[in-house]
Short mmCIF file of C-alpha atoms and ligand atoms in Angstrom, two decimals:
data_model
loop_
_atom_site.label_atom_id
_atom_site.label_comp_id
_atom_site.label_asym_id
_atom_site.label_seq_id
_atom_site.Cartn_x
_atom_site.Cartn_y
_atom_site.Cartn_z
CA PRO U 1 -142.77 84.85 248.31
CA GLN U 2 -147.03 84.97 247.21
CA SER U 3 -146.13 85.97 243.52
CA PHE U 4 -143.04 83.42 243.24
CA SER U 5 -143.78 79.49 243.27
CA THR U 6 -140.58 78.14 244.12
CA THR U 7 -138.02 79.73 246.95
CA LEU U 8 -134.41 78.63 246.72
CA VAL U 9 -133.28 79.10 250.43
CA ILE U 10 -129.13 79.13 250.83
CA LEU U 11 -128.05 77.72 254.15
CA GLY U 12 -124.64 79.05 254.42
CA ALA U 13 -125.25 82.11 252.76
CA THR U 14 -122.73 84.58 253.30
CA GLY U 15 -120.23 81.55 252.85
CA ASP U 16 -117.32 80.48 250.42
CA LEU U 17 -119.06 78.22 248.60
CA THR U 18 -122.41 80.79 247.70
CA GLN U 19 -119.80 83.42 246.66
CA ARG U 20 -117.51 81.90 244.56
CA LEU U 21 -119.97 78.95 242.67
CA LEU U 22 -123.77 79.23 243.89
CA MET U 23 -124.23 83.49 243.09
CA PRO U 24 -122.45 83.69 240.02
CA ALA U 25 -124.41 80.32 238.72
CA LEU U 26 -127.85 81.88 239.82
CA TYR U 27 -126.52 85.34 238.20
CA ARG U 28 -126.20 83.51 234.94
CA LEU U 29 -129.40 81.89 235.37
CA HIS U 30 -131.34 84.88 236.11
CA ALA U 31 -129.30 86.99 232.90
CA ARG U 32 -130.90 84.11 230.65
CA GLY U 33 -133.94 84.22 231.98
CA HIS U 34 -134.33 81.03 233.88
CA LEU U 35 -135.20 82.04 237.48
CA GLU U 36 -138.79 83.18 236.34
CA GLY U 37 -141.14 82.59 239.38
CA VAL U 38 -137.85 81.75 241.63
CA PHE U 39 -137.28 83.67 244.73
CA LEU U 40 -133.84 83.56 246.80
CA GLN U 41 -134.30 83.63 250.17
CA GLY U 42 -130.25 83.47 252.22
CA TYR U 43 -129.87 81.98 255.50
CA ALA U 44 -126.68 82.08 257.92
CA VAL U 45 -125.61 82.74 261.32
CA GLU U 46 -124.33 86.69 260.89
CA ASP U 47 -127.04 88.98 261.82
CA TRP U 48 -126.81 90.75 258.92
CA GLU U 49 -129.51 93.30 257.55
CA ARG U 50 -131.15 92.43 254.15
CA GLU U 51 -128.44 95.52 252.77
CA LYS U 52 -125.63 94.12 254.16
CA PHE U 53 -126.19 90.89 252.83
CA LEU U 54 -126.66 92.46 249.10
CA ALA U 55 -123.74 94.17 249.46
CA HIS U 56 -121.44 90.77 249.94
CA LEU U 57 -123.18 89.15 246.96
CA GLU U 58 -122.59 92.37 245.18
CA GLN U 59 -118.65 91.58 246.12
CA ALA U 60 -118.41 88.37 245.09
CA LEU U 61 -120.18 88.87 241.46
CA ARG U 62 -118.38 91.71 241.18
CA ARG U 63 -115.27 89.49 241.92
CA PHE U 64 -115.98 86.38 240.01
CA VAL U 65 -118.60 87.23 237.63
CA PRO U 66 -116.31 88.96 234.75
CA GLU U 67 -119.47 89.95 232.44
CA PHE U 68 -121.26 92.09 235.64
CA ASP U 69 -123.58 94.07 234.91
CA PRO U 70 -125.55 96.48 237.09
CA ALA U 71 -128.26 96.59 235.48
CA VAL U 72 -128.91 92.63 235.61
CA TRP U 73 -127.70 92.69 239.27
CA GLY U 74 -130.57 95.18 239.94
CA GLY U 75 -133.05 92.76 238.71
CA LEU U 76 -131.97 89.86 240.95
CA GLN U 77 -131.71 91.73 243.85
CA GLU U 78 -135.60 92.12 244.06
CA ARG U 79 -136.00 88.68 244.58
CA ILE U 80 -133.36 88.28 247.45
CA ALA U 81 -134.03 88.33 251.05
CA TYR U 82 -132.02 87.72 254.08
CA ARG U 83 -132.76 85.80 257.50
CA ALA U 84 -130.25 85.73 260.46
CA GLY U 85 -130.54 82.14 262.08
CA ASP U 86 -128.61 79.06 263.13
CA LEU U 87 -129.74 75.54 262.39
CA SER U 88 -132.04 74.83 265.21
CA SER U 89 -135.33 73.68 264.17
CA GLY U 90 -136.84 76.49 266.51
CA ARG U 91 -134.52 79.17 264.67
CA LEU U 92 -135.73 77.65 261.49
CA ALA U 93 -139.06 77.22 261.70
CA ALA U 94 -139.33 81.40 260.90
CA LEU U 95 -138.32 80.52 257.65
CA ARG U 96 -142.08 79.02 257.11
CA ASP U 97 -142.99 82.73 256.62
CA ASP U 98 -140.37 83.37 253.71
CA LEU U 99 -141.56 80.29 251.63
CA ALA U 100 -143.47 79.47 248.46
CA ALA U 101 -145.16 77.06 247.64
CA ASN U 102 -142.58 74.94 246.74
CA VAL U 103 -138.96 74.76 248.39
CA LEU U 104 -135.19 73.75 247.73
CA PHE U 105 -133.04 73.90 250.15
CA TYR U 106 -129.14 74.06 249.32
CA LEU U 107 -126.89 73.16 252.08
CA ALA U 108 -123.98 75.39 251.30
CA LEU U 109 -122.28 74.56 254.84
CA PRO U 110 -119.26 72.90 256.04
CA PRO U 111 -119.65 69.12 255.59
CA ASP U 112 -120.26 68.20 259.74
CA LEU U 113 -123.49 70.28 259.33
CA PHE U 114 -125.40 68.71 256.82
CA GLY U 115 -126.78 66.02 258.90
CA VAL U 116 -128.03 68.92 261.42
CA ALA U 117 -129.24 71.00 259.50
CA ALA U 118 -131.63 67.79 257.76
CA GLU U 119 -132.65 67.29 260.81
CA GLY U 120 -133.26 70.93 261.76
CA LEU U 121 -135.26 71.56 258.92
CA GLY U 122 -137.12 68.08 259.62
CA ARG U 123 -138.48 69.18 262.60
CA ALA U 124 -139.52 72.63 261.65
CA LYS U 125 -141.79 70.26 259.58
CA LEU U 126 -139.98 72.46 256.42
CA GLN U 127 -140.01 68.62 254.47
CA ASP U 128 -143.32 68.35 254.26
CA ASP U 129 -144.03 68.40 251.05
CA THR U 130 -148.15 68.25 250.66
CA GLN U 131 -148.34 71.56 249.36
CA GLY U 132 -145.61 71.22 247.00
CA PHE U 133 -142.02 70.22 246.38
CA ARG U 134 -139.16 69.95 249.03
CA ARG U 135 -136.13 68.97 248.26
CA LEU U 136 -132.86 69.15 249.75
CA ILE U 137 -129.78 69.96 247.93
CA VAL U 138 -126.47 68.56 249.39
CA GLU U 139 -122.92 68.72 248.20
CA LYS U 140 -119.86 66.43 248.83
CA PRO U 141 -118.51 65.49 250.80
CA PHE U 142 -120.83 62.75 251.68
CA GLY U 143 -119.37 61.31 254.64
CA TYR U 144 -115.46 60.53 254.60
CA ASP U 145 -115.61 56.89 254.77
CA LEU U 146 -118.47 54.15 254.60
CA ALA U 147 -119.41 54.06 258.00
CA SER U 148 -120.00 57.95 258.60
CA ALA U 149 -121.60 57.75 255.07
CA GLU U 150 -124.20 55.64 256.48
CA ALA U 151 -124.56 57.58 259.70
CA LEU U 152 -125.16 60.65 257.77
CA ARG U 153 -127.55 58.38 255.54
CA GLN U 154 -129.38 57.68 258.76
CA GLN U 155 -129.74 61.28 260.24
CA MET U 156 -131.11 62.96 256.83
CA HIS U 157 -133.43 59.82 256.19
CA ARG U 158 -135.07 60.67 259.69
CA PHE U 159 -137.03 63.49 257.96
CA TRP U 160 -136.30 63.67 254.30
CA ARG U 161 -136.82 60.82 251.36
CA GLU U 162 -134.04 59.82 248.93
CA ASP U 163 -136.48 61.35 246.56
CA GLN U 164 -136.11 64.61 247.98
CA ILE U 165 -132.66 64.35 248.51
CA PHE U 166 -130.23 65.48 245.62
CA ARG U 167 -126.58 64.97 246.37
CA ILE U 168 -124.74 67.42 244.04
CA ASP U 169 -121.10 66.67 242.57
CA HIS U 170 -120.52 69.10 240.29
CA PHE U 171 -118.67 67.21 237.45
CA LEU U 172 -121.80 65.04 236.28
CA GLY U 173 -122.57 68.69 235.33
CA LYS U 174 -119.73 69.35 233.36
CA GLU U 175 -120.28 68.96 229.74
CA THR U 176 -117.50 66.61 228.75
CA THR U 177 -118.88 64.31 231.58
CA GLN U 178 -122.81 64.17 230.08
CA ASN U 179 -120.62 64.17 226.59
CA LEU U 180 -119.42 60.50 227.99
CA LEU U 181 -123.30 59.97 227.79
CA VAL U 182 -123.93 61.00 224.72
CA PHE U 183 -121.36 60.19 222.68
CA ARG U 184 -121.37 56.65 223.74
CA PHE U 185 -124.85 56.03 223.24
CA ALA U 186 -125.52 58.22 220.05
CA ASN U 187 -123.07 57.13 218.16
CA ARG U 188 -123.71 53.35 216.39
CA PHE U 189 -119.50 52.99 215.89
CA LEU U 190 -118.58 53.45 219.54
CA GLU U 191 -120.29 50.08 220.90
CA PRO U 192 -119.08 47.00 219.72
CA ILE U 193 -115.73 48.05 220.63
CA TRP U 194 -116.47 48.87 224.04
CA ASN U 195 -115.33 46.27 225.58
CA THR U 196 -112.63 44.18 226.67
CA GLN U 197 -111.83 42.46 223.36
CA HIS U 198 -110.86 45.94 222.25
CA ILE U 199 -109.94 48.38 224.66
CA ALA U 200 -106.64 47.68 226.21
CA GLN U 201 -106.81 50.25 229.58
CA VAL U 202 -108.68 53.38 230.37
CA GLN U 203 -106.97 56.46 231.88
CA ILE U 204 -108.76 59.33 233.68
CA THR U 205 -106.71 62.23 235.05
CA TYR U 206 -107.70 65.04 236.83
CA ALA U 207 -104.30 67.35 237.00
CA GLU U 208 -104.02 70.17 238.69
CA THR U 209 -101.73 73.40 238.98
CA LEU U 210 -104.02 75.04 241.92
CA GLY U 211 -102.94 74.35 245.35
CA LEU U 212 -105.07 74.94 248.34
CA GLU U 213 -106.99 77.94 247.60
CA GLY U 214 -107.32 78.93 251.08
CA ARG U 215 -109.31 75.48 251.89
CA TRP U 216 -106.48 74.07 254.51
CA ARG U 217 -109.26 73.38 256.80
CA TYR U 218 -111.14 70.93 254.81
CA TYR U 219 -108.16 69.83 252.65
CA ASP U 220 -106.09 69.02 255.26
CA GLN U 221 -108.74 66.35 256.79
CA ALA U 222 -109.95 65.43 253.08
CA GLY U 223 -106.59 64.77 250.78
CA ALA U 224 -107.14 63.97 247.04
CA LEU U 225 -108.81 60.35 247.58
CA ARG U 226 -111.62 62.19 249.69
CA ASP U 227 -111.71 65.54 247.29
CA MET U 228 -111.68 63.84 244.17
CA LEU U 229 -111.37 60.25 243.34
CA GLN U 230 -114.34 59.01 245.66
CA ASN U 231 -116.47 61.50 243.91
CA HIS U 232 -115.56 62.68 240.42
CA LEU U 233 -113.57 60.66 239.24
CA MET U 234 -115.18 57.83 239.70
CA GLN U 235 -118.50 59.43 238.38
CA LEU U 236 -116.16 59.66 235.11
CA PHE U 237 -115.60 56.15 235.62
CA THR U 238 -118.84 55.17 235.63
CA LEU U 239 -119.91 56.72 232.82
CA THR U 240 -117.26 55.07 230.93
CA ALA U 241 -117.85 51.85 232.03
CA LEU U 242 -121.64 51.50 232.30
CA GLU U 243 -124.02 49.46 230.39
CA PRO U 244 -126.49 51.44 227.49
CA PRO U 245 -129.63 52.03 229.82
CA SER U 246 -132.74 50.91 228.02
CA VAL U 247 -134.64 54.28 228.77
CA TRP U 248 -133.90 57.59 229.79
CA ASP U 249 -134.56 57.59 232.93
CA ALA U 250 -132.78 59.03 235.97
CA GLU U 251 -133.52 55.67 238.33
CA VAL U 252 -132.46 52.95 235.37
CA LEU U 253 -129.38 54.97 234.89
CA ARG U 254 -128.18 55.50 238.05
CA GLU U 255 -129.17 51.34 238.63
CA HIS U 256 -126.55 51.34 235.89
CA LYS U 257 -123.73 53.06 237.44
CA VAL U 258 -124.15 51.56 240.89
CA GLU U 259 -123.85 48.06 238.70
CA VAL U 260 -120.50 48.95 237.64
CA LEU U 261 -119.26 49.70 241.20
CA ARG U 262 -120.53 46.57 242.55
CA SER U 263 -118.31 44.69 239.92
CA VAL U 264 -115.37 46.74 240.86
CA ARG U 265 -112.63 43.87 241.89
CA PRO U 266 -112.01 44.46 245.84
CA ILE U 267 -108.57 45.47 246.54
CA PRO U 268 -107.05 43.00 248.41
CA ALA U 269 -105.79 44.35 252.26
CA GLU U 270 -102.73 43.10 251.41
CA GLN U 271 -101.90 44.58 248.42
CA VAL U 272 -102.66 47.88 248.66
CA GLU U 273 -99.63 49.09 247.22
CA ASP U 274 -100.52 47.83 243.91
CA PHE U 275 -103.43 49.23 243.29
CA ALA U 276 -103.12 52.61 245.10
CA VAL U 277 -100.47 55.35 245.66
CA ARG U 278 -100.33 58.46 247.44
CA GLY U 279 -98.12 61.61 247.23
CA GLN U 280 -97.83 64.94 249.10
CA TYR U 281 -95.59 67.90 247.02
CA THR U 282 -92.60 69.40 248.31
CA ALA U 283 -91.18 72.50 247.69
CA GLY U 284 -91.11 72.97 243.86
CA SER U 285 -91.14 75.22 240.93
CA LEU U 286 -94.07 76.15 238.40
CA GLU U 287 -93.66 78.41 235.48
CA GLY U 288 -90.83 80.28 237.01
CA GLN U 289 -92.55 80.37 240.48
CA GLU U 290 -91.17 79.65 243.71
CA LEU U 291 -93.59 77.52 245.52
CA PRO U 292 -93.87 75.83 249.08
CA GLY U 293 -94.22 72.12 250.10
CA TYR U 294 -97.71 71.10 251.38
CA ARG U 295 -96.23 70.84 254.98
CA GLN U 296 -94.91 74.43 254.69
CA GLU U 297 -98.36 75.79 253.60
CA ALA U 298 -100.08 78.28 256.06
CA HIS U 299 -101.95 76.46 258.64
CA ILE U 300 -101.16 73.01 257.70
CA PRO U 301 -99.16 70.69 260.55
CA PRO U 302 -95.50 70.26 259.54
CA THR U 303 -96.16 66.72 260.02
CA SER U 304 -99.28 66.35 258.17
CA THR U 305 -99.55 62.98 256.11
CA THR U 306 -102.38 64.17 254.14
CA GLU U 307 -102.19 62.83 250.27
CA THR U 308 -102.62 65.58 247.91
CA PHE U 309 -101.97 63.24 245.02
CA ALA U 310 -103.57 60.15 244.69
CA ALA U 311 -103.76 57.35 241.87
CA LEU U 312 -105.68 53.81 241.66
CA LYS U 313 -106.01 50.84 239.48
CA LEU U 314 -109.49 49.44 239.28
CA TYR U 315 -110.37 46.19 237.52
CA VAL U 316 -114.68 45.93 236.54
CA ASP U 317 -114.97 41.86 237.01
CA ASN U 318 -118.25 41.99 234.36
CA TRP U 319 -118.54 40.38 231.07
CA ARG U 320 -118.10 43.68 228.87
CA TRP U 321 -114.47 44.73 230.95
CA ARG U 322 -112.84 41.94 232.60
CA GLY U 323 -109.16 42.69 232.05
CA VAL U 324 -109.30 45.86 231.46
CA PRO U 325 -107.16 48.15 234.10
CA PHE U 326 -108.88 51.76 235.11
CA TYR U 327 -106.58 54.11 236.11
CA LEU U 328 -107.44 57.09 237.80
CA ARG U 329 -105.36 59.74 239.19
CA SER U 330 -105.60 63.30 240.51
CA GLY U 331 -103.19 65.89 242.67
CA LYS U 332 -102.89 69.45 242.95
CA ARG U 333 -99.93 71.42 242.07
CA LEU U 334 -98.88 69.05 239.42
CA CYS U 335 -96.68 70.85 236.50
CA ALA U 336 -99.95 71.11 234.28
CA ASP U 337 -103.69 71.58 234.18
CA TYR U 338 -104.73 68.79 232.28
CA ALA U 339 -107.55 66.31 231.94
CA GLU U 340 -109.24 64.00 230.60
CA VAL U 341 -110.76 60.78 229.53
CA ALA U 342 -108.39 58.21 228.05
CA VAL U 343 -109.43 55.06 226.28
CA GLN U 344 -106.52 52.97 224.44
CA PHE U 345 -107.90 50.40 222.43
CA HIS U 346 -105.51 47.07 221.54
CA GLU U 347 -102.54 47.02 218.93
CA VAL U 348 -103.66 45.85 215.54
CA PRO U 349 -102.92 41.89 215.20
CA ALA U 350 -100.12 42.28 212.41
CA GLN U 351 -98.41 45.40 211.27
CA PHE U 352 -96.95 46.43 208.13
CA PHE U 353 -96.27 50.17 207.85
CA GLY U 354 -92.59 51.03 208.58
CA PRO U 355 -89.96 50.96 211.42
CA LYS U 356 -92.11 52.63 213.77
CA ALA U 357 -94.90 50.36 214.08
CA PRO U 358 -97.83 51.84 213.85
CA GLY U 359 -99.10 51.14 217.74
CA SER U 360 -103.17 51.40 219.00
CA ASN U 361 -105.50 53.86 218.64
CA TRP U 362 -106.44 56.47 221.74
CA LEU U 363 -110.16 57.71 221.83
CA ILE U 364 -109.51 61.06 224.16
CA LEU U 365 -112.39 63.26 226.25
CA ARG U 366 -110.84 66.14 227.32
CA MET U 367 -111.45 68.17 229.79
CA GLN U 368 -108.67 70.91 230.30
CA PRO U 369 -106.62 72.74 229.12
CA ARG U 370 -109.98 72.90 226.65
CA GLU U 371 -113.14 70.89 225.98
CA SER U 372 -112.53 68.45 223.09
CA LEU U 373 -112.28 64.62 221.25
CA GLU U 374 -109.92 63.58 219.85
CA LEU U 375 -109.29 60.56 218.45
CA GLN U 376 -105.52 59.57 217.83
CA ALA U 377 -105.28 57.38 214.93
CA TRP U 378 -102.66 56.32 212.03
CA ALA U 379 -102.26 57.49 208.42
CA LYS U 380 -99.69 57.30 205.62
CA ARG U 381 -97.14 59.08 205.67
CA PRO U 382 -96.93 60.99 201.75
CA GLY U 383 -93.99 59.46 200.36
CA LEU U 384 -92.70 56.60 198.41
CA ALA U 385 -92.94 54.15 201.66
CA LEU U 386 -96.33 53.10 203.15
CA GLU U 387 -95.00 54.36 206.45
CA ALA U 388 -97.76 55.06 209.09
CA ARG U 389 -97.76 58.05 211.32
CA PRO U 390 -99.86 59.25 213.95
CA VAL U 391 -102.41 61.51 213.29
CA THR U 392 -105.03 62.97 215.39
CA LEU U 393 -108.82 64.01 214.61
CA GLU U 394 -109.56 66.71 216.81
CA ALA U 395 -113.15 68.43 217.41
CA PRO U 396 -113.19 70.99 219.71
CA TYR U 397 -116.10 70.62 221.55
CA GLU U 398 -117.77 73.96 221.51
CA GLN U 399 -118.97 75.12 217.73
CA PRO U 400 -119.55 78.69 216.80
CA GLY U 401 -123.22 79.62 218.40
CA ASP U 402 -123.06 77.19 221.33
CA ALA U 403 -124.03 78.33 224.61
CA PRO U 404 -122.64 76.28 227.26
CA TYR U 405 -123.79 76.42 231.15
CA SER U 406 -121.50 75.75 233.79
CA ALA U 407 -121.70 73.20 235.87
CA TYR U 408 -123.33 75.00 238.47
CA GLU U 409 -125.67 76.86 236.14
CA GLN U 410 -126.96 72.77 234.67
CA LEU U 411 -127.61 71.35 238.20
CA LEU U 412 -128.96 73.95 239.87
CA LEU U 413 -131.79 74.02 236.79
CA ASP U 414 -131.89 70.22 237.18
CA ALA U 415 -132.90 70.21 241.16
CA LEU U 416 -135.30 73.10 240.47
CA HIS U 417 -137.17 71.00 237.65
CA GLY U 418 -136.69 67.66 240.25
CA ASP U 419 -134.59 65.91 237.86
CA GLN U 420 -132.14 63.55 239.75
CA ALA U 421 -130.37 61.89 236.87
CA HIS U 422 -126.64 63.93 237.43
CA PHE U 423 -127.48 63.57 241.28
CA LEU U 424 -125.88 60.90 243.25
CA ARG U 425 -128.22 57.91 244.73
CA PHE U 426 -126.76 56.95 248.34
CA ASP U 427 -125.83 53.49 246.57
CA GLU U 428 -123.31 55.28 244.67
CA VAL U 429 -121.90 56.99 247.01
CA GLU U 430 -121.90 54.01 249.32
CA TRP U 431 -120.47 51.78 246.65
CA ALA U 432 -117.52 54.41 246.27
CA TRP U 433 -116.80 54.56 249.70
CA ARG U 434 -116.68 50.54 249.55
CA ILE U 435 -114.27 50.43 247.27
CA LEU U 436 -112.08 52.81 249.01
CA GLU U 437 -112.50 51.12 252.26
CA PRO U 438 -109.13 48.64 252.02
CA VAL U 439 -107.22 51.54 250.47
CA GLN U 440 -108.20 54.26 253.63
CA ALA U 441 -107.01 51.41 255.89
CA ALA U 442 -103.48 51.34 254.71
CA TRP U 443 -103.32 54.97 254.38
CA LYS U 444 -104.07 55.78 258.05
CA SER U 445 -100.26 54.35 258.75
CA GLY U 446 -97.17 55.36 256.89
CA GLN U 447 -96.28 58.54 254.69
CA PRO U 448 -97.03 59.65 251.08
CA GLU U 449 -94.79 60.03 248.75
CA PRO U 450 -92.87 63.44 247.90
CA TYR U 451 -93.31 64.95 244.82
CA PRO U 452 -91.70 68.12 244.18
CA ALA U 453 -94.92 71.34 243.19
CA GLY U 454 -94.79 71.67 239.56
CA SER U 455 -93.87 68.10 238.55
CA GLU U 456 -95.72 65.00 237.16
CA GLY U 457 -96.51 63.76 240.59
CA PRO U 458 -94.92 60.80 242.69
CA LEU U 459 -92.36 58.26 240.64
CA GLY U 460 -94.16 55.39 242.57
CA MET U 461 -96.82 55.87 240.54
CA ALA U 462 -95.37 53.64 237.68
CA ARG U 463 -95.72 50.54 240.13
CA LEU U 464 -99.94 50.61 239.64
CA MET U 465 -99.17 50.20 235.81
CA SER U 466 -99.84 46.52 234.45
CA ASP U 467 -99.58 44.94 230.93
CA GLY U 468 -96.72 47.25 229.55
CA HIS U 469 -98.95 50.50 230.33
CA ALA U 470 -97.35 53.66 230.85
CA TRP U 471 -99.03 56.86 232.75
CA ARG U 472 -100.04 59.27 229.66
CA PRO U 473 -97.80 62.37 230.12
CA LEU U 474 -99.47 65.61 231.18
CA GLY U 475 -99.87 67.68 227.97
C1 BG6 O 501 -113.70 70.43 243.97
C2 BG6 O 501 -112.34 69.73 244.71
O1 BG6 O 501 -114.60 69.47 244.17
O2 BG6 O 501 -113.31 70.04 242.47
C3 BG6 O 501 -111.15 71.03 244.37
O3 BG6 O 501 -112.96 70.30 246.20
C4 BG6 O 501 -111.09 70.53 243.08
O4 BG6 O 501 -110.69 70.69 244.82
C5 BG6 O 501 -112.21 70.76 242.22
O5 BG6 O 501 -110.12 71.45 242.74
C6 BG6 O 501 -112.05 71.03 240.72
O6 BG6 O 501 -113.15 71.08 239.51
P1 BG6 O 501 -112.84 72.21 239.06
O7 BG6 O 501 -114.54 72.16 238.15
O8 BG6 O 501 -112.84 73.61 239.67
O9 BG6 O 501 -111.79 71.93 238.08
#
């Protein structure tokens, strides 16, 4: 470690997250020359030798990194070590001999171990940053409701300061998410119309064809509201709605995000049905393939009421947004991988052009099936009549020569550099849970609405729509 300035310690280094997401990201960062001075220390309960750990990682990289190159891996291996141990402070203390001056701990662990790990590290004095930085990256979910999130915060803050804690939401590392900030605040033409006077509605969709992917243990406890809406979609929502920051600064940015969440009109406990819809997929088919229903999936109890689809309607009661509905939805086993932030403008006040009266404009920041920017507008149909027809101005997001980074690459680098702008401050998590509290309470009883696998979701989602709005089709 002496020749390295920073150690990245992965707790849970033999697990699924490390294999699927962290190691591929670290491999690519190494291949691109970003890991100079960084040593990787794996840590997990498996009583393995270093060789076995490396073989395990190599297997994962060959599977998840299509461009895998043994020569690149050869170089990366030299800076990887492994230590076996549990999360007790006594065992964790052994890590002290492995560490460079600066240390980043990544909790790639099951959520119920986040607090235990943070405390164990603290008791072993591994959070002490007098010689160099000590940071802790925590994965989602941060709690499963408001009370548990607060309990987890207290447990973590026993030894760690807020500025040492990096709560990751990988959507904040996605290009389209970051582009919400750039596109909004680098263009003059948007700001004057980015408000209730000109915007009729916003629809934020993250539809997946994927099912459980072997994650039944986690997913059946979580459900779509906790898995996607509380974190990822809430982030897309706050970035769409926030006020322009006056300076580019992580604290100012996060302050503005919290401001949005605090302005959300509370969902009335007795009216949850008008603001939230949940669904669960039943047997169906997708691209010619027969699929079982959620309750027939391996390991899922046949009586499970976990929602695999969730939709919400939120209002932001501030000067900018009063009266504009924000619709959020996400689900598994839907008919398409389709994701976007879609903003609809009001119709023009007078319409002259044609039998199919021109309506409104949509601005779309598309994430799936590919990233792009689209403006749906109206233009003259060539011919004798002054007739309008819809046209789409589309800019593929990536241009030749671009070298995008994956979300995990971006965020790992940010954490190494100590930039918290794209990590969640506790009050963001807290307010997101607050917004959902009435929904969580209402959903403790009753049943999600069935929808066939491969469909657009439960029919009941139409219930949320106000002012003659309709959900956008998935593709
Ligand atoms: C994860 C959820 O956080 O995000 C998954 O747990 C979901 O259920 C995933 O599939 C979606 O993100 P991405 O980047 O894989 O499309």
